[in-house]
Coordinates of C-alpha atoms and ligand atoms in Angstrom, one line a residue:
M3 CA -37.6 7.1 39.4
T4 CA -40.1 4.2 38.8
P5 CA -43.5 5.2 40.0
P6 CA -45.2 3.0 42.5
K7 CA -47.1 0.2 41.0
K8 CA -50.9 0.6 41.0
P9 CA -53.7 -1.9 40.2
P10 CA -54.7 -1.7 36.6
E11 CA -57.5 0.8 36.0
N12 CA -59.7 -1.9 34.6
A13 CA -59.2 -4.2 37.7
A14 CA -62.3 -6.2 38.7
P15 CA -63.5 -6.2 42.2
N16 CA -62.0 -9.6 42.9
D17 CA -58.7 -8.7 41.3
P18 CA -55.8 -8.6 43.6
P19 CA -55.0 -5.3 45.4
T20 CA -51.6 -4.9 43.7
P21 CA -50.2 -5.9 40.3
G22 CA -48.3 -8.7 41.9
F23 CA -47.3 -11.4 39.3
R24 CA -49.1 -9.4 36.5
S25 CA -46.3 -6.7 36.5
G26 CA -43.1 -6.7 34.6
L27 CA -44.1 -9.4 32.1
T28 CA -41.5 -11.2 30.2
N29 CA -41.3 -10.0 26.6
Y30 CA -42.8 -12.6 24.3
G31 CA -44.8 -10.2 22.2
D32 CA -48.1 -11.5 23.7
A33 CA -48.8 -10.2 27.2
G34 CA -51.6 -12.8 27.8
F35 CA -49.3 -15.7 26.9
S36 CA -46.5 -14.2 29.2
L37 CA -48.9 -14.2 32.1
F38 CA -50.2 -17.7 31.3
L39 CA -46.7 -19.0 31.1
R40 CA -45.6 -17.3 34.4
K41 CA -48.6 -18.8 36.2
A42 CA -47.9 -22.3 34.8
F43 CA -44.4 -22.2 36.2
I44 CA -45.2 -20.8 39.6
K45 CA -48.0 -23.3 39.9
G46 CA -45.4 -25.9 39.0
A47 CA -43.6 -24.8 42.2
G48 CA -46.8 -25.6 44.1
Y49 CA -48.6 -22.3 44.4
S50 CA -52.3 -21.9 44.2
D51 CA -54.4 -19.2 42.5
N52 CA -55.1 -17.8 46.0
A53 CA -51.4 -17.3 46.6
L54 CA -51.0 -15.6 43.3
N55 CA -53.7 -13.1 44.0
R56 CA -51.7 -11.5 46.8
P57 CA -49.2 -8.6 47.0
V58 CA -45.8 -10.0 46.0
I59 CA -43.0 -9.1 48.5
G60 CA -39.6 -9.7 47.2
I61 CA -36.9 -10.6 49.8
A62 CA -33.3 -10.0 48.9
N63 CA -31.5 -13.0 50.3
T64 CA -27.8 -12.3 51.0
G65 CA -27.0 -15.5 52.8
S66 CA -23.5 -16.8 51.9
S67 CA -21.0 -19.2 53.5
Y68 CA -18.5 -16.4 52.9
N69 CA -20.4 -14.0 55.0
P70 CA -20.8 -15.1 58.7
C71 CA -22.2 -11.6 59.5
H72 CA -25.3 -12.9 57.6
G73 CA -25.2 -16.4 59.3
N74 CA -28.7 -16.0 60.6
M75 CA -30.2 -15.5 57.1
P76 CA -32.3 -18.7 57.0
Q77 CA -34.1 -17.8 60.3
L78 CA -34.5 -14.2 59.1
I79 CA -36.0 -15.2 55.8
E80 CA -38.4 -17.6 57.6
A81 CA -39.5 -14.8 60.0
V82 CA -39.9 -12.2 57.2
K83 CA -42.0 -14.7 55.2
R84 CA -44.2 -15.4 58.3
G85 CA -44.8 -11.7 58.7
V86 CA -45.6 -11.3 55.0
M87 CA -48.1 -14.2 55.1
L88 CA -49.7 -13.1 58.3
A89 CA -50.4 -9.7 56.6
G90 CA -51.8 -11.4 53.5
G91 CA -48.9 -11.1 51.1
L92 CA -46.9 -13.6 49.1
P93 CA -43.2 -13.7 50.0
M94 CA -40.7 -14.5 47.2
D95 CA -37.0 -14.6 48.3
F96 CA -34.2 -14.5 45.7
P97 CA -30.4 -14.4 45.9
T98 CA -28.2 -11.4 45.3
I99 CA -24.5 -10.8 45.7
S100 CA -23.3 -10.9 49.3
I101 CA -20.1 -9.3 50.5
G102 CA -18.3 -10.5 53.7
E103 CA -15.8 -7.9 54.7
S104 CA -12.8 -10.1 55.5
F105 CA -13.4 -12.5 52.6
A106 CA -13.5 -10.0 49.7
Q107 CA -10.3 -9.1 47.7
P108 CA -8.9 -6.6 47.0
T109 CA -11.5 -4.9 49.3
S110 CA -15.3 -5.1 49.8
M111 CA -15.7 -1.5 48.7
Y112 CA -14.6 -2.5 45.3
L113 CA -17.6 -4.7 45.0
R114 CA -20.3 -2.5 46.7
N115 CA -21.3 -0.9 43.5
L116 CA -21.6 -4.3 41.8
M117 CA -23.9 -5.5 44.5
S118 CA -26.0 -2.3 44.2
M119 CA -26.4 -2.9 40.5
D120 CA -27.3 -6.5 41.1
T121 CA -29.9 -5.5 43.7
E122 CA -31.4 -2.8 41.6
E123 CA -31.7 -4.9 38.4
M124 CA -33.2 -7.9 40.2
I125 CA -35.8 -5.6 41.8
R126 CA -36.5 -4.2 38.4
A127 CA -36.5 -7.6 36.6
Q128 CA -38.8 -9.6 38.8
P129 CA -42.4 -9.0 39.6
M130 CA -42.8 -7.6 43.2
D131 CA -44.9 -4.9 44.8
A132 CA -42.4 -4.2 47.6
I133 CA -38.9 -5.3 48.6
V134 CA -37.4 -6.4 51.9
L135 CA -33.7 -5.9 51.8
I136 CA -31.8 -8.1 54.3
G137 CA -28.2 -6.9 54.9
G138 CA -25.8 -6.4 57.7
C139 CA -22.1 -6.6 56.9
D140 CA -20.4 -3.2 56.1
K141 CA -21.1 -2.9 52.4
T142 CA -24.3 -4.9 52.1
V143 CA -26.8 -2.3 53.6
P144 CA -25.4 0.7 51.6
A145 CA -25.4 -1.5 48.4
Q146 CA -29.0 -2.5 49.0
L147 CA -30.2 1.0 49.8
M148 CA -28.4 2.4 46.8
G149 CA -29.9 -0.3 44.5
A150 CA -33.4 0.1 46.0
A151 CA -33.2 3.9 45.8
S152 CA -32.5 3.6 42.0
A153 CA -35.2 1.0 41.5
G154 CA -37.8 3.1 43.2
L155 CA -40.2 0.5 44.7
P156 CA -41.7 0.6 48.2
S157 CA -38.6 -0.8 50.1
I158 CA -37.8 -1.7 53.7
Q159 CA -34.4 -2.7 55.2
L160 CA -33.9 -5.5 57.6
I161 CA -30.6 -5.6 59.4
T162 CA -29.1 -9.0 60.3
G163 CA -28.0 -7.8 63.7
S164 CA -24.8 -7.7 65.7
M165 CA -22.8 -10.6 67.0
L166 CA -22.6 -11.4 70.7
T167 CA -19.5 -10.3 72.8
G168 CA -17.0 -12.8 74.0
S169 CA -14.7 -13.0 77.0
H170 CA -10.9 -13.2 77.2
R171 CA -9.4 -13.8 80.6
G172 CA -12.2 -12.0 82.3
E173 CA -12.3 -9.0 79.8
V174 CA -15.3 -8.5 77.5
V175 CA -14.1 -8.6 73.9
G176 CA -15.7 -8.2 70.5
A177 CA -14.9 -7.7 66.8
C178 CA -13.2 -5.7 65.8
T179 CA -11.8 -2.9 67.9
D180 CA -10.4 -5.6 70.2
C181 CA -9.0 -7.4 67.2
R182 CA -6.9 -4.4 66.4
R183 CA -6.0 -3.7 70.0
Y184 CA -4.8 -7.2 70.6
W185 CA -3.0 -7.3 67.3
G186 CA -1.2 -4.1 68.3
R187 CA -0.2 -5.6 71.6
Y188 CA 1.0 -8.7 69.7
R189 CA 3.1 -6.6 67.3
A190 CA 4.5 -4.7 70.3
E191 CA 5.4 -8.2 71.8
E192 CA 3.3 -7.4 74.9
I193 CA 1.5 -10.7 74.4
D194 CA 2.8 -14.0 72.9
T195 CA 1.6 -16.3 70.1
A196 CA -0.3 -18.5 72.5
E197 CA -2.4 -15.6 73.8
I198 CA -3.1 -14.1 70.4
D199 CA -4.4 -17.5 69.3
E200 CA -6.5 -17.7 72.4
V201 CA -7.9 -14.2 71.7
N202 CA -8.7 -15.3 68.1
N203 CA -11.2 -17.8 69.6
R204 CA -13.0 -15.3 71.6
L205 CA -13.4 -12.2 69.4
V206 CA -16.4 -13.4 67.3
A207 CA -18.8 -15.1 69.8
S208 CA -21.6 -15.8 67.3
V209 CA -22.9 -15.0 63.8
G210 CA -23.8 -11.4 63.2
T211 CA -22.1 -8.1 62.5
C212 CA -19.2 -6.6 64.4
S213 CA -20.3 -5.8 67.9
V214 CA -18.9 -2.3 68.2
M215 CA -19.9 1.0 66.5
G216 CA -18.1 0.0 63.3
T217 CA -19.4 0.4 59.8
A218 CA -22.1 -2.3 60.1
S219 CA -23.6 -0.9 63.3
T220 CA -23.3 2.6 61.9
M221 CA -25.2 1.7 58.8
A222 CA -27.8 -0.1 60.8
C223 CA -28.4 3.1 62.9
I224 CA -28.3 5.2 59.7
A225 CA -30.9 3.0 58.1
E226 CA -33.2 3.5 61.0
A227 CA -32.5 7.2 61.1
L228 CA -33.4 7.4 57.4
G229 CA -36.7 5.8 58.2
M230 CA -35.9 2.7 56.2
T231 CA -36.4 0.1 59.1
V232 CA -39.3 -0.6 61.4
P233 CA -38.8 1.2 64.7
G234 CA -36.1 -0.5 66.8
G235 CA -34.7 -2.2 63.7
A236 CA -31.1 -1.2 64.1
S237 CA -30.0 -2.8 67.4
P238 CA -31.2 -6.3 68.3
P239 CA -28.3 -8.8 68.1
A240 CA -28.4 -11.4 65.4
V241 CA -29.3 -14.4 67.6
T242 CA -32.0 -12.9 69.7
S243 CA -35.8 -13.4 69.6
D244 CA -36.0 -9.5 69.4
R245 CA -34.2 -9.7 66.0
M246 CA -36.6 -12.4 64.8
R247 CA -39.6 -10.4 65.8
I248 CA -38.2 -7.4 64.0
A249 CA -37.9 -9.6 60.9
E250 CA -41.6 -10.7 61.2
A251 CA -42.7 -7.1 61.7
T252 CA -40.6 -6.1 58.7
G253 CA -42.4 -8.6 56.5
A254 CA -45.8 -7.4 57.6
Q255 CA -44.8 -3.8 57.1
A256 CA -43.6 -4.6 53.6
V257 CA -47.1 -5.7 52.7
Q258 CA -48.5 -2.4 54.1
L259 CA -45.9 -0.6 51.9
A260 CA -47.0 -2.5 48.9
L261 CA -50.7 -1.7 49.5
S262 CA -50.1 1.9 50.2
G263 CA -47.6 2.4 47.3
L264 CA -45.3 4.4 49.7
S265 CA -42.2 4.4 47.4
I266 CA -38.7 4.9 48.6
D267 CA -38.4 8.4 47.2
K268 CA -40.9 9.6 49.8
I269 CA -38.6 8.3 52.6
L270 CA -35.1 9.1 51.3
T271 CA -35.6 12.9 51.3
A272 CA -33.2 15.8 52.2
E273 CA -34.7 15.8 55.7
A274 CA -34.0 12.0 56.1
F275 CA -30.3 12.6 55.1
H276 CA -30.1 15.4 57.6
N277 CA -31.3 13.1 60.3
A278 CA -28.9 10.4 59.2
M279 CA -25.9 12.9 59.5
V280 CA -27.0 13.9 63.0
V281 CA -27.2 10.3 64.0
L282 CA -23.8 9.5 62.4
L283 CA -22.3 12.3 64.4
A284 CA -24.1 11.4 67.7
I285 CA -23.1 7.7 67.6
G286 CA -19.4 8.4 67.0
G287 CA -20.1 6.5 63.8
S288 CA -17.7 5.1 61.2
T289 CA -16.2 7.5 58.7
N290 CA -17.3 5.0 56.1
G291 CA -20.9 6.1 56.9
I292 CA -20.2 9.4 55.2
V293 CA -19.1 7.7 52.0
H294 CA -22.1 5.4 51.9
L295 CA -24.6 8.2 52.8
A296 CA -23.1 10.3 50.0
A297 CA -23.6 7.4 47.6
I298 CA -27.2 6.7 48.7
A299 CA -28.1 10.4 48.6
G300 CA -26.5 10.6 45.1
R301 CA -28.9 7.9 43.9
M302 CA -31.7 10.3 44.9
G303 CA -30.0 13.3 43.2
I304 CA -29.1 14.8 46.5
A305 CA -25.5 16.0 47.1
L306 CA -24.3 15.4 50.6
D307 CA -22.6 18.6 51.9
L308 CA -19.5 17.8 54.0
A309 CA -19.2 21.4 55.1
E310 CA -22.8 21.1 56.4
L311 CA -21.8 17.8 58.1
D312 CA -19.0 19.7 59.9
R313 CA -21.4 22.5 60.9
L314 CA -23.8 20.0 62.3
G315 CA -21.0 18.3 64.1
R316 CA -20.2 21.5 66.1
N317 CA -23.7 21.3 67.7
T318 CA -24.2 17.5 67.8
P319 CA -22.3 15.8 70.7
V320 CA -21.4 12.1 70.8
L321 CA -24.0 10.5 73.1
V322 CA -23.4 6.8 72.5
D323 CA -20.7 5.2 74.6
L324 CA -19.7 2.4 72.3
K325 CA -16.2 1.3 71.2
P326 CA -14.1 2.5 69.4
S327 CA -15.1 6.0 70.7
G328 CA -16.3 4.7 74.1
Q329 CA -16.5 1.5 76.1
H330 CA -19.6 -0.6 75.4
Y331 CA -20.9 -2.9 72.6
M332 CA -24.0 -3.2 70.4
E333 CA -25.8 -5.6 72.8
H334 CA -25.6 -2.9 75.5
F335 CA -26.8 -0.3 73.1
H336 CA -29.9 -2.5 72.5
A337 CA -30.4 -3.0 76.2
A338 CA -30.3 0.7 76.7
G339 CA -33.3 1.2 74.3
G340 CA -31.3 1.4 71.1
M341 CA -32.3 4.0 68.5
G342 CA -35.5 4.9 70.3
T343 CA -33.6 6.2 73.3
L344 CA -31.1 8.0 71.1
L345 CA -33.6 9.7 68.9
R346 CA -35.6 10.9 71.8
E347 CA -32.4 12.6 73.1
L348 CA -31.6 14.0 69.7
R349 CA -35.2 15.3 69.1
P350 CA -34.2 19.0 69.1
L351 CA -31.7 18.4 66.4
L352 CA -33.8 16.3 64.0
K353 CA -36.2 17.0 61.2
L354 CA -39.2 15.4 62.8
N355 CA -41.5 15.6 59.8
A356 CA -39.4 13.0 57.8
L357 CA -41.5 10.1 56.8
T358 CA -40.6 6.5 57.7
V359 CA -41.6 3.1 56.3
T360 CA -44.4 2.8 58.8
G361 CA -46.2 5.7 57.1
R362 CA -45.7 7.8 60.2
S363 CA -43.1 10.6 60.6
L364 CA -40.0 10.2 62.7
G365 CA -41.4 12.7 65.2
E366 CA -44.5 10.5 65.6
E367 CA -42.3 7.4 66.0
I368 CA -40.3 9.1 68.7
E369 CA -43.6 10.0 70.5
R370 CA -44.3 6.2 70.6
V371 CA -41.0 5.3 72.2
G372 CA -41.5 4.1 75.8
A373 CA -40.5 6.0 78.9
A374 CA -36.8 6.6 79.7
F375 CA -35.0 4.4 82.2
K376 CA -31.7 4.4 83.9
Q377 CA -28.9 3.2 81.8
D378 CA -25.3 4.4 81.1
V379 CA -24.8 3.7 77.3
I380 CA -26.8 6.4 75.7
R381 CA -26.1 9.8 77.4
P382 CA -28.5 12.8 77.6
L383 CA -27.7 15.8 75.4
N384 CA -26.4 17.8 78.4
N385 CA -23.9 15.0 79.5
P386 CA -22.2 13.7 76.3
I387 CA -19.1 11.5 76.1
Y388 CA -17.7 13.9 73.5
A389 CA -18.8 17.6 73.1
Q390 CA -18.7 17.7 69.3
G391 CA -19.8 15.3 66.6
G392 CA -17.5 12.2 66.0
I393 CA -16.3 13.4 62.6
A394 CA -14.6 16.7 61.5
Y395 CA -14.1 17.9 57.9
L396 CA -10.6 19.3 57.2
Q397 CA -9.4 21.3 54.4
G398 CA -6.0 22.8 53.3
N399 CA -3.5 22.7 50.4
L400 CA -2.9 19.0 51.1
A401 CA -6.6 18.3 50.6
P402 CA -8.2 20.9 48.3
G403 CA -11.2 18.7 48.0
G404 CA -11.4 18.0 51.7
A405 CA -10.5 15.2 54.1
I406 CA -12.0 13.9 57.3
I407 CA -10.9 12.8 60.7
K408 CA -12.8 10.8 63.3
Q409 CA -12.0 13.1 66.3
S410 CA -13.9 11.1 68.8
A411 CA -11.5 8.2 68.3
A412 CA -8.3 10.3 68.0
S413 CA -5.7 11.2 70.7
A414 CA -6.4 14.6 72.3
A415 CA -2.6 15.3 72.4
L416 CA -2.2 14.9 68.6
M417 CA -5.2 16.9 67.4
E418 CA -3.0 20.0 67.1
H419 CA 0.3 18.6 65.6
E420 CA 3.1 19.5 63.3
G421 CA 5.5 16.9 62.2
R422 CA 7.9 15.5 59.6
A423 CA 6.3 13.4 56.9
V424 CA 7.4 9.8 56.4
V425 CA 6.0 8.7 53.1
F426 CA 4.9 5.3 51.8
K427 CA 4.1 5.3 48.0
N428 CA 1.5 2.5 48.2
L429 CA 0.5 -0.6 50.0
E430 CA 3.4 -2.7 48.8
D431 CA 5.9 0.0 49.9
L432 CA 4.1 0.1 53.3
A433 CA 4.3 -3.7 53.7
L434 CA 7.9 -3.8 52.7
R435 CA 9.2 -1.2 55.2
I436 CA 6.8 -0.7 58.1
D437 CA 8.4 -3.4 60.2
D438 CA 11.9 -2.5 59.3
L439 CA 13.7 -1.8 62.6
N440 CA 16.0 0.6 60.7
L441 CA 13.1 2.7 59.3
D442 CA 13.9 6.4 59.9
V443 CA 10.8 7.3 61.9
Q444 CA 10.1 9.0 65.2
A445 CA 6.9 9.1 67.3
E446 CA 6.3 12.7 66.4
D447 CA 6.5 12.1 62.7
V448 CA 3.4 12.0 60.4
L449 CA 2.9 8.8 58.4
V450 CA 1.7 9.4 54.9
L451 CA 0.3 6.6 52.7
Q452 CA -0.3 7.5 49.0
N453 CA -2.4 5.7 46.3
I454 CA -5.1 3.9 48.3
G455 CA -8.0 6.1 47.1
P456 CA -11.0 4.9 45.0
L457 CA -8.7 4.6 41.9
G458 CA -5.4 4.0 43.4
G459 CA -6.5 1.2 45.7
P460 CA -8.5 0.4 43.7
G461 CA -11.6 0.4 45.8
M462 CA -10.3 2.7 48.6
P463 CA -9.2 -0.1 50.9
E464 CA -9.5 0.3 54.7
A465 CA -5.7 0.7 54.9
G466 CA -5.7 4.2 56.3
Y467 CA -5.3 2.7 59.8
I468 CA -1.5 2.5 59.0
P469 CA 0.1 0.3 61.7
I470 CA 2.5 2.0 64.1
P471 CA 6.0 1.1 62.8
K472 CA 7.3 -1.9 64.6
K473 CA 10.3 0.0 65.9
L474 CA 8.0 2.5 67.6
A475 CA 5.4 -0.1 68.7
L476 CA 8.1 -1.9 70.6
Q477 CA 8.8 1.4 72.4
G478 CA 5.2 1.6 73.5
V479 CA 4.0 4.2 70.9
K480 CA 0.2 3.7 70.6
D481 CA -0.8 6.5 68.2
M482 CA 0.7 8.8 65.5
V483 CA -0.8 11.2 63.0
R484 CA -1.5 9.2 59.9
I485 CA -2.8 10.6 56.5
S486 CA -4.0 8.8 53.4
D487 CA -6.5 8.9 50.6
G488 CA -8.0 5.7 51.7
R489 CA -10.6 4.7 54.4
M490 CA -10.3 2.9 57.7
S491 CA -12.5 0.4 59.4
G492 CA -15.2 1.9 61.7
T493 CA -13.9 -0.3 64.4
A494 CA -10.4 1.5 64.3
F495 CA -9.1 4.3 66.5
G496 CA -6.3 6.8 66.3
T497 CA -5.5 10.2 65.0
I498 CA -6.0 9.3 61.4
V499 CA -6.8 11.7 58.5
L500 CA -8.7 9.9 55.7
H501 CA -10.4 10.4 52.3
V502 CA -7.9 13.1 51.2
M503 CA -9.3 14.5 48.0
P504 CA -8.3 14.6 45.2
E505 CA -6.6 11.2 45.7
A506 CA -2.9 10.7 44.8
A507 CA -3.7 8.5 41.7
L508 CA -5.5 11.5 40.2
G509 CA -2.6 13.8 40.8
G510 CA -3.8 15.4 44.1
P511 CA -1.3 17.2 46.3
L512 CA -1.0 14.1 48.4
A513 CA 1.0 12.5 45.6
C514 CA 3.6 15.3 45.9
V515 CA 4.4 14.8 49.6
Q516 CA 8.0 13.7 50.2
T517 CA 9.7 12.2 53.2
G518 CA 11.1 15.1 55.3
D519 CA 8.3 17.7 54.4
R520 CA 6.5 19.3 57.3
I521 CA 2.7 18.7 57.7
R522 CA 0.4 20.5 60.0
L523 CA -2.9 19.1 61.4
S524 CA -5.2 21.4 63.3
V525 CA -8.5 19.8 64.2
T526 CA -9.6 23.1 65.9
R527 CA -9.0 25.0 62.7
R528 CA -10.1 22.1 60.5
E529 CA -6.8 22.4 58.7
I530 CA -4.5 19.9 57.0
S531 CA -1.5 21.6 55.4
L532 CA 1.6 20.7 53.6
L533 CA 4.2 23.3 54.7
I534 CA 5.7 24.1 51.4
S535 CA 5.3 27.2 49.2
D536 CA 2.5 27.4 46.6
E537 CA 5.2 27.7 43.9
E538 CA 6.9 24.5 45.1
L539 CA 3.6 22.6 45.2
A540 CA 2.7 23.8 41.7
R541 CA 6.2 22.8 40.5
R542 CA 5.9 19.3 42.0
I543 CA 2.4 18.7 40.6
A544 CA 3.6 19.8 37.1
A545 CA 6.6 17.6 37.3
A546 CA 4.5 14.4 37.9
P547 CA 1.3 14.6 35.9
A548 CA -1.1 11.8 36.7
T549 CA -2.8 9.5 34.2
R550 CA -6.1 8.0 35.4
P551 CA -5.6 4.3 36.0
S552 CA -7.4 2.0 33.5
A553 CA -7.9 -1.7 32.8
K554 CA -8.5 -3.7 29.6
R555 CA -11.7 -5.6 30.5
G556 CA -14.4 -6.6 32.8
Y557 CA -15.7 -5.0 36.0
R558 CA -12.3 -3.5 36.8
K559 CA -12.5 -1.5 33.5
L560 CA -15.9 -0.3 34.4
F561 CA -14.8 0.6 37.9
L562 CA -11.8 2.6 36.9
Q563 CA -13.6 4.4 34.2
S564 CA -16.6 5.4 36.3
V565 CA -15.7 5.5 40.0
T566 CA -16.2 8.9 41.8
Q567 CA -14.2 10.4 44.7
A568 CA -15.1 9.9 48.3
D569 CA -17.4 13.0 48.6
Q570 CA -19.6 11.6 45.9
G571 CA -19.7 8.2 47.6
V572 CA -17.2 6.3 45.5
D573 CA -20.3 5.5 43.4
F574 CA -20.2 5.1 39.6
D575 CA -21.0 8.4 37.9
F576 CA -23.6 6.8 35.6
L577 CA -25.6 5.5 38.5
Q578 CA -26.1 8.8 40.2
A579 CA -29.4 10.6 39.7
P580 CA -29.9 14.1 38.5
P581 CA -31.0 16.6 41.2
P582 CA -34.7 16.7 41.9
K583 CA -36.6 19.2 39.7
D584 CA -37.3 21.7 42.5
T585 CA -33.6 22.0 43.5
P586 CA -32.3 25.4 42.5
Ligands
LIG616 FE1 -19.1 -8.1 58.8 FE2 -17.7 -6.5 60.6 S1 -17.0 -8.1 59.2 S2 -19.8 -6.5 60.0

């Protein structure tokens, strides 16, 4: 971990309060010349000596035409810069990789670690005393937090904010739970081509991130729960003045972080990750949140314990009534007081001493939240929308390393279910057969999709939301038990078992499932089992030994060599930090 930068010991009284542009000098073998040259070039850009004697605040700019979720980036950067300058700092924005969920192939997750490496190395390479990370779309916030955690500077997260909702024939709609719902209706021939085209115009009403409690909103709430945003930073929609004032406040706070040297390792502690898990459960958050949290924790040398997440879940109810678990949208969550209201309700379950970027503890920030008011989006602890946390951790011979299910978005009737497996070998096999009206499948069967894990995908695509076979969709079937080693979008719903470990491409038992096998899911007992004998399972595993996938060159080679399983965040093994020294 890089220690916080401090003014040099021989600093004169008029020297700037932080190393600023004097840090991280380019290697020319002559430090004086390096600084001389740097000053000449920055003056060439029109900066004065006064500007150069200020704390330097880097601003990670993830604007991209390929990322409409970051479409307000120019306004955000302007507001952050204003905040930095009002507080006496010098803002310096710079570009990094940006990943827009629906524009990245094969899947955005494949690129998250690359973005985290870009973010980390550009923070390390360029002179800055603190960093403002601006992200929003699903993979960008985790990538930035991972990179900043490894770089070790004082860091603060700014969220781009959610999109506005739209309206279709009098019904409120928003990406992307409604995208899936209407697409399901179209597949089932309940609506025609003209109407699905009409819906397509209504789902994304403005720039900003998906308007439900999908992965982007989940990571925004998690970032605030971790203490990495200014208070209230998670929820303002992208196009509101609230969002712009949060951006200005973020810039000002970054200067304070630079002056105090409050580095990210003081914020991202075991207590902070506990709070993030509680919030993840209470918001009915995306299952992707677990993978990203594990990756961020791994950068701090902290192992996220999924069994502990499950234990917390038994005492942490879902309080936030947002789609896909509930009925509202992010703009309603914001109007209901956002994270301030939620954290006040969750107070008894939180580690209140965890430090935040304001320099105050989470408990102190909760004390500063205004008085409660009447609203119906964030429930009190004694009147939850779902009695347990949104996510349950499953184990059994089908998933010796564990698997998860988002129980708050599953069908109650399928939570205890035994059925016949219908197996798809990979995504190509799925695409080939799922719409075949002659497919041998019944509503009570269990759909199994193999080889979409971190290695098999590669990149663990969000294909775990296996579509209902067309034959059954036409009969009105809305949900089935579905199992895979992949992920699903946080905006999706259904009785869907995900992140089965070890994945099929590594020779996990999932690879051995055959059509016709019986599978048992019991969410009550936290069980996912393939109902064959141990001997038969061992025989099948021995008969089809797995070879780790590989590639000849480039990023794909690095990815396949180094990517870890879901419980370690699908991070690269060489980017994880060793456990802190005082860990037993
Ligand atoms: Fe960017 Fe949903 S596609 S947040």
